[in-house]
mmCIF file of C-alpha atoms and ligand atoms in Angstrom:
data_model
loop_
_atom_site.group_PDB
_atom_site.id
_atom_site.type_symbol
_atom_site.label_atom_id
_atom_site.label_comp_id
_atom_site.label_asym_id
_atom_site.label_seq_id
_atom_site.Cartn_x
_atom_site.Cartn_y
_atom_site.Cartn_z
ATOM 1 C CA MET O 25 -12.310 -8.428 -20.514
ATOM 2 C CA THR O 26 -12.777 -6.379 -17.521
ATOM 3 C CA SER O 27 -10.278 -3.771 -17.011
ATOM 4 C CA HIS O 28 -7.779 -4.019 -14.038
ATOM 5 C CA ILE O 29 -7.792 -0.223 -12.618
ATOM 6 C CA ALA O 30 -5.119 1.105 -10.271
ATOM 7 C CA PHE O 31 -6.431 3.997 -8.380
ATOM 8 C CA ILE O 32 -4.193 6.290 -6.376
ATOM 9 C CA GLY O 33 -5.604 8.728 -4.036
ATOM 10 C CA LEU O 34 -8.547 7.923 -2.089
ATOM 11 C CA GLY O 35 -9.621 11.189 -0.398
ATOM 12 C CA ASN O 36 -13.051 12.903 -0.262
ATOM 13 C CA MET O 37 -13.593 12.444 -4.120
ATOM 14 C CA GLY O 38 -11.057 9.498 -4.815
ATOM 15 C CA GLY O 39 -12.656 7.015 -2.146
ATOM 16 C CA PRO O 40 -16.310 7.343 -3.583
ATOM 17 C CA MET O 41 -15.068 7.271 -7.289
ATOM 18 C CA ALA O 42 -13.090 3.910 -6.691
ATOM 19 C CA ARG O 43 -15.973 2.601 -4.677
ATOM 20 C CA ASN O 44 -18.335 2.982 -7.701
ATOM 21 C CA LEU O 45 -15.814 1.295 -10.095
ATOM 22 C CA LEU O 46 -16.045 -1.413 -7.644
ATOM 23 C CA LYS O 47 -20.033 -1.700 -7.900
ATOM 24 C CA ASN O 48 -19.463 -1.563 -11.760
ATOM 25 C CA ASN O 49 -17.405 -4.958 -11.515
ATOM 26 C CA PHE O 50 -14.181 -3.533 -12.276
ATOM 27 C CA LYS O 51 -10.897 -5.115 -10.594
ATOM 28 C CA VAL O 52 -9.598 -2.410 -8.612
ATOM 29 C CA THR O 53 -6.192 -2.044 -6.754
ATOM 30 C CA VAL O 54 -5.927 1.045 -4.589
ATOM 31 C CA PHE O 55 -2.931 2.990 -2.933
ATOM 32 C CA ASP O 56 -3.075 6.113 -0.839
ATOM 33 C CA LEU O 57 -0.579 7.415 1.802
ATOM 34 C CA ASN O 58 -3.560 7.403 4.257
ATOM 35 C CA GLN O 59 -4.015 3.645 5.647
ATOM 36 C CA ASP O 60 -7.382 4.371 6.969
ATOM 37 C CA ALA O 61 -8.655 5.476 3.254
ATOM 38 C CA VAL O 62 -7.131 2.312 1.877
ATOM 39 C CA LYS O 63 -8.985 0.037 4.469
ATOM 40 C CA VAL O 64 -12.303 1.670 3.557
ATOM 41 C CA LEU O 65 -11.717 0.483 0.088
ATOM 42 C CA THR O 66 -10.384 -3.125 0.891
ATOM 43 C CA ASP O 67 -13.455 -3.647 3.012
ATOM 44 C CA GLN O 68 -15.518 -3.267 -0.042
ATOM 45 C CA GLY O 69 -13.505 -5.623 -2.307
ATOM 46 C CA ALA O 70 -10.452 -3.634 -3.671
ATOM 47 C CA GLN O 71 -7.165 -4.962 -3.498
ATOM 48 C CA SER O 72 -4.361 -2.854 -1.858
ATOM 49 C CA ALA O 73 -0.701 -2.492 -2.646
ATOM 50 C CA GLU O 74 2.509 -1.366 -0.862
ATOM 51 C CA THR O 75 3.370 1.680 -3.256
ATOM 52 C CA ALA O 76 1.538 3.345 -6.246
ATOM 53 C CA GLN O 77 4.103 1.723 -8.555
ATOM 54 C CA ALA O 78 3.078 -1.667 -7.172
ATOM 55 C CA ALA O 79 -0.537 -0.774 -7.714
ATOM 56 C CA ALA O 80 -0.088 0.412 -11.273
ATOM 57 C CA LYS O 81 2.232 -2.212 -12.567
ATOM 58 C CA LYS O 82 -0.339 -4.909 -13.530
ATOM 59 C CA ALA O 83 -2.906 -2.501 -14.354
ATOM 60 C CA ASP O 84 -4.622 -1.854 -17.826
ATOM 61 C CA VAL O 85 -5.844 1.744 -16.555
ATOM 62 C CA VAL O 86 -4.367 4.052 -13.959
ATOM 63 C CA ILE O 87 -6.442 6.810 -12.423
ATOM 64 C CA THR O 88 -5.085 9.431 -10.040
ATOM 65 C CA MET O 89 -7.126 11.832 -7.801
ATOM 66 C CA LEU O 90 -4.507 13.848 -5.873
ATOM 67 C CA PRO O 91 -4.573 17.364 -4.103
ATOM 68 C CA SER O 92 -2.016 19.131 -6.632
ATOM 69 C CA GLY O 93 0.077 19.514 -9.663
ATOM 70 C CA GLU O 94 3.324 19.155 -7.565
ATOM 71 C CA ILE O 95 1.846 15.792 -6.090
ATOM 72 C CA VAL O 96 0.736 14.409 -9.736
ATOM 73 C CA LYS O 97 4.119 15.202 -11.254
ATOM 74 C CA SER O 98 5.744 13.368 -8.310
ATOM 75 C CA VAL O 99 3.722 10.353 -8.957
ATOM 76 C CA TYR O 100 4.098 10.280 -12.723
ATOM 77 C CA LEU O 101 7.328 11.524 -13.342
ATOM 78 C CA GLY O 102 11.117 10.830 -12.680
ATOM 79 C CA ASP O 103 12.816 7.255 -12.445
ATOM 80 C CA ASP O 104 10.511 5.772 -10.023
ATOM 81 C CA GLY O 105 7.408 7.556 -11.671
ATOM 82 C CA LEU O 106 4.271 5.584 -12.806
ATOM 83 C CA ILE O 107 4.972 6.423 -16.486
ATOM 84 C CA ARG O 108 8.100 4.294 -16.309
ATOM 85 C CA CYS O 109 6.509 1.445 -14.631
ATOM 86 C CA VAL O 110 3.153 0.715 -16.452
ATOM 87 C CA GLN O 111 2.624 -1.489 -19.246
ATOM 88 C CA LYS O 112 2.997 -0.073 -22.609
ATOM 89 C CA ASP O 113 -0.527 -0.299 -23.632
ATOM 90 C CA ALA O 114 -1.875 1.059 -20.184
ATOM 91 C CA LEU O 115 -4.023 4.177 -20.078
ATOM 92 C CA LEU O 116 -3.208 7.151 -17.507
ATOM 93 C CA ILE O 117 -6.220 9.100 -16.406
ATOM 94 C CA ASP O 118 -5.385 12.062 -14.153
ATOM 95 C CA CYS O 119 -8.650 13.444 -12.608
ATOM 96 C CA SER O 120 -6.868 15.713 -10.242
ATOM 97 C CA THR O 121 -7.305 19.537 -10.526
ATOM 98 C CA ILE O 122 -3.787 20.956 -11.476
ATOM 99 C CA ALA O 123 -2.451 23.689 -13.871
ATOM 100 C CA ALA O 124 -3.002 22.891 -17.667
ATOM 101 C CA GLU O 125 0.818 23.466 -18.290
ATOM 102 C CA ASP O 126 1.340 20.712 -15.483
ATOM 103 C CA ALA O 127 -1.193 18.148 -17.446
ATOM 104 C CA ARG O 128 0.711 18.947 -20.536
ATOM 105 C CA GLU O 129 3.995 18.288 -19.005
ATOM 106 C CA VAL O 130 2.910 14.946 -17.871
ATOM 107 C CA ILE O 131 0.706 13.893 -20.655
ATOM 108 C CA THR O 132 3.798 14.521 -23.122
ATOM 109 C CA ALA O 133 6.291 12.595 -20.790
ATOM 110 C CA ALA O 134 3.742 9.729 -21.130
ATOM 111 C CA HIS O 135 3.552 10.119 -24.755
ATOM 112 C CA GLN O 136 7.365 10.044 -24.799
ATOM 113 C CA HIS O 137 7.288 6.679 -23.272
ATOM 114 C CA GLY O 138 4.560 5.395 -25.598
ATOM 115 C CA VAL O 139 1.746 5.428 -23.046
ATOM 116 C CA GLY O 140 -1.585 7.003 -23.470
ATOM 117 C CA MET O 141 -2.871 9.567 -21.210
ATOM 118 C CA ILE O 142 -5.734 12.179 -20.544
ATOM 119 C CA ASP O 143 -6.541 14.933 -18.141
ATOM 120 C CA ALA O 144 -9.976 14.186 -16.540
ATOM 121 C CA PRO O 145 -10.813 16.751 -13.730
ATOM 122 C CA VAL O 146 -14.284 16.377 -12.543
ATOM 123 C CA SER O 147 -17.007 18.717 -11.275
ATOM 124 C CA GLY O 148 -20.119 17.908 -9.041
ATOM 125 C CA GLY O 149 -18.580 17.418 -5.450
ATOM 126 C CA THR O 150 -18.598 14.586 -3.166
ATOM 127 C CA ALA O 151 -22.364 13.938 -3.479
ATOM 128 C CA ALA O 152 -21.951 13.423 -7.033
ATOM 129 C CA ALA O 153 -18.655 11.163 -6.479
ATOM 130 C CA GLU O 154 -20.738 9.057 -4.239
ATOM 131 C CA ALA O 155 -23.784 8.958 -6.629
ATOM 132 C CA GLY O 156 -21.531 8.091 -9.696
ATOM 133 C CA THR O 157 -22.923 11.231 -11.347
ATOM 134 C CA LEU O 158 -20.006 13.203 -11.825
ATOM 135 C CA THR O 159 -18.998 15.496 -14.779
ATOM 136 C CA PHE O 160 -15.737 14.654 -16.413
ATOM 137 C CA ILE O 161 -13.899 17.413 -18.547
ATOM 138 C CA CYS O 162 -11.222 15.735 -20.553
ATOM 139 C CA GLY O 163 -8.392 16.821 -22.581
ATOM 140 C CA GLY O 164 -6.182 14.806 -24.946
ATOM 141 C CA ASP O 165 -6.081 12.511 -28.088
ATOM 142 C CA ASP O 166 -9.605 11.269 -29.210
ATOM 143 C CA LYS O 167 -8.235 7.859 -29.156
ATOM 144 C CA ASP O 168 -7.327 8.087 -25.616
ATOM 145 C CA TYR O 169 -10.604 9.872 -24.764
ATOM 146 C CA GLN O 170 -12.723 7.120 -26.092
ATOM 147 C CA ALA O 171 -10.714 4.390 -24.471
ATOM 148 C CA ALA O 172 -11.284 6.133 -21.279
ATOM 149 C CA LYS O 173 -15.113 6.967 -21.648
ATOM 150 C CA PRO O 174 -16.479 3.254 -20.439
ATOM 151 C CA ILE O 175 -14.468 3.512 -17.292
ATOM 152 C CA LEU O 176 -15.638 7.333 -16.657
ATOM 153 C CA SER O 177 -19.113 6.558 -17.307
ATOM 154 C CA ALA O 178 -18.972 4.052 -14.329
ATOM 155 C CA MET O 179 -18.463 7.085 -11.996
ATOM 156 C CA GLY O 180 -20.008 9.935 -13.848
ATOM 157 C CA LYS O 181 -23.056 10.978 -15.970
ATOM 158 C CA ASN O 182 -21.676 13.617 -18.111
ATOM 159 C CA ILE O 183 -18.658 13.026 -20.028
ATOM 160 C CA PHE O 184 -17.112 16.095 -22.121
ATOM 161 C CA HIS O 185 -14.099 16.176 -24.448
ATOM 162 C CA ALA O 186 -12.904 19.961 -24.075
ATOM 163 C CA GLY O 187 -10.078 19.751 -26.637
ATOM 164 C CA GLU O 188 -6.267 18.772 -26.642
ATOM 165 C CA ALA O 189 -4.207 17.795 -23.554
ATOM 166 C CA GLY O 190 -4.480 20.382 -20.903
ATOM 167 C CA ALA O 191 -8.116 21.584 -22.190
ATOM 168 C CA GLY O 192 -9.794 19.789 -19.512
ATOM 169 C CA GLN O 193 -7.933 21.542 -16.958
ATOM 170 C CA VAL O 194 -8.669 24.938 -18.564
ATOM 171 C CA ALA O 195 -12.308 24.187 -18.566
ATOM 172 C CA LYS O 196 -12.391 22.994 -15.181
ATOM 173 C CA ILE O 197 -10.458 26.031 -13.611
ATOM 174 C CA CYS O 198 -12.812 28.356 -15.282
ATOM 175 C CA ASN O 199 -15.656 26.617 -13.821
ATOM 176 C CA ASN O 200 -14.122 26.574 -10.409
ATOM 177 C CA MET O 201 -13.565 30.515 -10.553
ATOM 178 C CA LEU O 202 -17.503 30.892 -11.410
ATOM 179 C CA LEU O 203 -18.324 28.284 -8.645
ATOM 180 C CA ALA O 204 -16.294 30.361 -5.919
ATOM 181 C CA ILE O 205 -18.161 33.865 -7.182
ATOM 182 C CA HIS O 206 -21.702 32.240 -6.832
ATOM 183 C CA MET O 207 -20.993 30.550 -3.651
ATOM 184 C CA ILE O 208 -19.939 33.770 -2.076
ATOM 185 C CA GLY O 209 -22.646 35.552 -3.861
ATOM 186 C CA THR O 210 -25.192 33.131 -2.458
ATOM 187 C CA SER O 211 -23.703 33.253 1.183
ATOM 188 C CA GLU O 212 -23.767 37.238 0.956
ATOM 189 C CA ALA O 213 -27.350 37.283 0.093
ATOM 190 C CA LEU O 214 -28.498 34.560 2.517
ATOM 191 C CA ASN O 215 -26.449 36.108 5.506
ATOM 192 C CA MET O 216 -28.115 39.525 4.690
ATOM 193 C CA GLY O 217 -31.634 38.287 4.422
ATOM 194 C CA VAL O 218 -31.139 36.242 7.753
ATOM 195 C CA SER O 219 -29.677 39.288 9.491
ATOM 196 C CA GLN O 220 -33.038 41.166 8.645
ATOM 197 C CA GLY O 221 -34.940 38.193 10.423
ATOM 198 C CA LEU O 222 -35.778 36.069 7.408
ATOM 199 C CA ASP O 223 -35.781 32.329 7.684
ATOM 200 C CA PRO O 224 -32.716 31.034 5.466
ATOM 201 C CA GLU O 225 -35.067 28.186 4.154
ATOM 202 C CA VAL O 226 -37.745 30.435 2.831
ATOM 203 C CA MET O 227 -35.125 32.683 1.287
ATOM 204 C CA SER O 228 -33.452 29.810 -0.186
ATOM 205 C CA GLU O 229 -36.654 28.749 -1.880
ATOM 206 C CA ILE O 230 -37.375 32.368 -3.038
ATOM 207 C CA MET O 231 -34.076 32.684 -4.825
ATOM 208 C CA LYS O 232 -34.282 29.225 -6.109
ATOM 209 C CA ALA O 233 -37.584 30.308 -8.002
ATOM 210 C CA SER O 234 -36.083 33.578 -8.843
ATOM 211 C CA SER O 235 -33.147 35.122 -10.914
ATOM 212 C CA GLY O 236 -30.497 34.411 -8.344
ATOM 213 C CA ASN O 237 -31.002 30.685 -8.738
ATOM 214 C CA ASN O 238 -27.648 28.853 -9.133
ATOM 215 C CA TRP O 239 -25.839 25.440 -8.275
ATOM 216 C CA SER O 240 -24.812 26.544 -4.761
ATOM 217 C CA LEU O 241 -28.527 27.158 -3.942
ATOM 218 C CA GLN O 242 -29.849 24.053 -5.648
ATOM 219 C CA VAL O 243 -27.658 21.368 -4.435
ATOM 220 C CA TYR O 244 -24.978 22.882 -1.898
ATOM 221 C CA ASN O 245 -26.590 25.140 0.319
ATOM 222 C CA PRO O 246 -24.075 27.157 2.339
ATOM 223 C CA TYR O 247 -26.392 28.035 5.451
ATOM 224 C CA PRO O 248 -26.330 25.173 7.976
ATOM 225 C CA GLY O 249 -29.861 23.026 8.525
ATOM 226 C CA VAL O 250 -31.332 24.551 5.221
ATOM 227 C CA MET O 251 -30.378 20.908 3.386
ATOM 228 C CA PRO O 252 -29.466 17.740 4.881
ATOM 229 C CA ASN O 253 -26.385 15.842 3.522
ATOM 230 C CA VAL O 254 -24.501 18.979 2.594
ATOM 231 C CA PRO O 255 -21.199 20.158 4.533
ATOM 232 C CA ALA O 256 -23.134 23.255 5.943
ATOM 233 C CA SER O 257 -25.483 20.961 8.022
ATOM 234 C CA ARG O 258 -22.293 18.851 9.401
ATOM 235 C CA ASP O 259 -20.165 21.743 10.661
ATOM 236 C CA TYR O 260 -18.633 22.089 7.065
ATOM 237 C CA GLN O 261 -16.749 18.796 7.420
ATOM 238 C CA GLY O 262 -15.953 16.819 4.262
ATOM 239 C CA GLY O 263 -16.792 18.104 0.917
ATOM 240 C CA PHE O 264 -14.498 20.506 -1.102
ATOM 241 C CA MET O 265 -11.706 22.144 1.375
ATOM 242 C CA VAL O 266 -10.971 25.743 1.256
ATOM 243 C CA GLU O 267 -7.518 25.141 0.726
ATOM 244 C CA LEU O 268 -8.363 23.191 -2.488
ATOM 245 C CA MET O 269 -10.474 25.938 -3.625
ATOM 246 C CA ASN O 270 -7.649 28.388 -2.970
ATOM 247 C CA LYS O 271 -5.321 26.491 -5.087
ATOM 248 C CA ASP O 272 -8.000 26.359 -8.074
ATOM 249 C CA LEU O 273 -8.494 30.262 -7.603
ATOM 250 C CA GLY O 274 -4.642 30.330 -7.492
ATOM 251 C CA LEU O 275 -4.564 28.452 -10.774
ATOM 252 C CA ALA O 276 -7.344 30.702 -12.245
ATOM 253 C CA GLN O 277 -5.499 33.938 -11.616
ATOM 254 C CA LYS O 278 -2.324 32.391 -13.297
ATOM 255 C CA LEU O 279 -4.605 31.560 -16.032
ATOM 256 C CA ALA O 280 -6.021 35.067 -16.158
ATOM 257 C CA ALA O 281 -2.610 36.611 -16.450
ATOM 258 C CA GLN O 282 -1.330 34.177 -19.077
ATOM 259 C CA SER O 283 -4.341 35.107 -20.960
ATOM 260 C CA LYS O 284 -4.719 38.546 -20.369
ATOM 261 C CA ALA O 285 -8.310 37.965 -19.382
ATOM 262 C CA ALA O 286 -9.996 40.366 -16.988
ATOM 263 C CA THR O 287 -11.276 38.361 -14.013
ATOM 264 C CA PRO O 288 -12.046 41.176 -11.139
ATOM 265 C CA LEU O 289 -14.441 38.904 -9.448
ATOM 266 C CA GLY O 290 -12.138 36.006 -9.704
ATOM 267 C CA ALA O 291 -9.353 38.084 -7.972
ATOM 268 C CA LEU O 292 -11.570 39.120 -5.172
ATOM 269 C CA SER O 293 -12.758 35.515 -4.724
ATOM 270 C CA ALA O 294 -9.270 34.492 -4.484
ATOM 271 C CA GLN O 295 -8.552 37.194 -1.716
ATOM 272 C CA LEU O 296 -11.636 36.284 0.392
ATOM 273 C CA TYR O 297 -10.741 32.584 0.212
ATOM 274 C CA GLN O 298 -7.179 33.310 1.087
ATOM 275 C CA LEU O 299 -8.461 35.432 4.247
ATOM 276 C CA HIS O 300 -10.812 32.934 5.371
ATOM 277 C CA GLN O 301 -7.825 30.211 5.129
ATOM 278 C CA ASN O 302 -5.650 32.480 7.063
ATOM 279 C CA GLN O 303 -8.245 32.790 9.915
ATOM 280 C CA GLY O 304 -8.413 28.966 10.225
ATOM 281 C CA GLY O 305 -10.619 27.872 7.519
ATOM 282 C CA SER O 306 -8.368 25.722 5.473
ATOM 283 C CA GLY O 307 -9.872 22.266 6.492
ATOM 284 C CA LEU O 308 -13.408 23.242 6.249
ATOM 285 C CA ASP O 309 -15.693 22.794 3.029
ATOM 286 C CA PHE O 310 -15.606 25.983 0.790
ATOM 287 C CA SER O 311 -19.304 26.679 1.464
ATOM 288 C CA SER O 312 -18.098 27.870 5.117
ATOM 289 C CA ILE O 313 -17.299 31.185 3.267
ATOM 290 C CA LEU O 314 -20.668 31.722 4.696
ATOM 291 C CA GLN O 315 -19.141 31.429 8.155
ATOM 292 C CA PHE O 316 -16.471 34.048 7.088
ATOM 293 C CA LEU O 317 -18.834 36.452 6.117
ATOM 294 C CA GLN O 318 -20.754 36.360 9.394
ATOM 295 C CA SER O 319 -17.436 36.827 11.441
ATOM 296 C CA GLN O 320 -17.113 39.985 9.343
ATOM 297 C CA SER O 321 -20.494 41.367 9.825
HETATM 298 P P1 NAD I 409 -8.369 15.193 -0.365
HETATM 299 O O1 NAD I 409 -7.358 15.775 0.281
HETATM 300 O O2 NAD I 409 -9.626 14.660 0.359
HETATM 301 O O3 NAD I 409 -7.757 13.557 -1.011
HETATM 302 C C1 NAD I 409 -6.372 13.563 -1.488
HETATM 303 C C2 NAD I 409 -5.996 12.342 -1.357
HETATM 304 O O4 NAD I 409 -4.827 12.100 -1.836
HETATM 305 C C3 NAD I 409 -5.675 11.947 0.293
HETATM 306 O O5 NAD I 409 -6.209 10.801 0.817
HETATM 307 C C4 NAD I 409 -4.257 12.017 0.380
HETATM 308 O O6 NAD I 409 -3.748 11.158 1.430
HETATM 309 C C5 NAD I 409 -3.860 11.256 -1.007
HETATM 310 N N1 NAD I 409 -2.543 11.548 -1.256
HETATM 311 C C6 NAD I 409 -1.708 12.709 -1.313
HETATM 312 N N2 NAD I 409 -0.505 12.562 -1.765
HETATM 313 C C7 NAD I 409 -0.495 11.268 -2.278
HETATM 314 C C8 NAD I 409 0.746 10.442 -2.709
HETATM 315 N N3 NAD I 409 1.851 10.973 -3.275
HETATM 316 N N4 NAD I 409 0.483 9.031 -3.072
HETATM 317 C C9 NAD I 409 -0.944 8.670 -2.707
HETATM 318 N N5 NAD I 409 -1.888 9.327 -2.363
HETATM 319 C C10 NAD I 409 -1.389 10.478 -1.997
HETATM 320 O O7 NAD I 409 -8.955 15.690 -1.758
HETATM 321 P P2 NAD I 409 -10.157 15.395 -2.612
HETATM 322 O O8 NAD I 409 -11.099 16.614 -2.207
HETATM 323 O O9 NAD I 409 -10.464 14.004 -2.741
HETATM 324 O O10 NAD I 409 -9.452 16.177 -3.883
HETATM 325 C C11 NAD I 409 -8.987 15.460 -5.006
HETATM 326 C C12 NAD I 409 -8.757 16.428 -6.086
HETATM 327 O O11 NAD I 409 -10.043 16.725 -6.897
HETATM 328 C C13 NAD I 409 -8.000 17.853 -5.993
HETATM 329 O O12 NAD I 409 -7.219 18.056 -7.098
HETATM 330 C C14 NAD I 409 -9.358 18.659 -6.083
HETATM 331 O O13 NAD I 409 -9.112 19.919 -6.238
HETATM 332 C C15 NAD I 409 -10.364 17.928 -6.946
HETATM 333 N N6 NAD I 409 -11.670 18.180 -6.758
HETATM 334 C C16 NAD I 409 -12.099 18.073 -5.366
HETATM 335 C C17 NAD I 409 -13.544 18.316 -5.361
HETATM 336 C C18 NAD I 409 -14.373 17.990 -3.991
HETATM 337 O O14 NAD I 409 -15.395 18.576 -3.974
HETATM 338 N N7 NAD I 409 -13.766 17.421 -2.820
HETATM 339 C C19 NAD I 409 -14.328 18.429 -6.422
HETATM 340 C C20 NAD I 409 -13.822 18.316 -7.858
HETATM 341 C C21 NAD I 409 -12.490 18.336 -7.814
#
């Protein structure tokens, strides 16, 4: 029998992810505080519900894709939380990027109510969410991971089991710290080359075929006009907002302090993105760090 999925949080990532579930013939009931985001999905065949609880009540699987740990906890925990209102054999999958300790807290609460749950943050950005080629990085019991896999496969290409509850978040935070570092480095290199009169497209091709090659150059070029269909070529709209990158870099610094790991470049990246946010960059895609560097040049 096809699973009935409740999908909560239909933003830049959740919207296209829910759409891919519909494309794969899952029955999907959606909820978001933003009615416009809900309408996009109901126009494509999803059902909607008045509240997150109403969406989750009859579902076999609940997926959340929300901005922060605070919001994830407010949705799952407490007397009106989803953990208390779902069916006993339901599976909960949180795909948001949040602190590992928040993920563990929610998963432990789910287990106390006899409900299975995994953390399953994603990587790949909005283009991969659209294309159904996301990477899922899961933490939790093997039984719950195995049950989630066929559903995650409808939205992603690479599905990893990083370890116990919260392990998906740890791996994801490490990855995003690296992402910030290579996006800043890529932006610095492109900005400097262009200021010397080089063409950003030519520069990008050279670095892609050289030792500076990286994901930001390959699929998410920060220089406007070099690549079609990336946020840099649409005034840094859509994509992965600076405020969300700041959240992740804050989580990375917390994790570094907890584990006593030296992350000087992570710390510097956190400061640069914070400055960019303070100067009005909050709602722009994170590749707009190039614009910030230009403003300082
Ligand atoms: P977004 O801000 O575009 O979307 C979040 C959605 O959640 C919004 O539609 C908002 O209305 C909704 N929402 C907020 N509170 C809610 C609540 N209480 N109940 C129901 N809906 C609620 O964010 P996004 O870019 O889609 O990111 C979502 C998560 O995915 C974040 O944790 C982010 O760090 C992570 N992520 C984002 C990207 C990316 O490229 N955008 C990539 C990987 C991971």
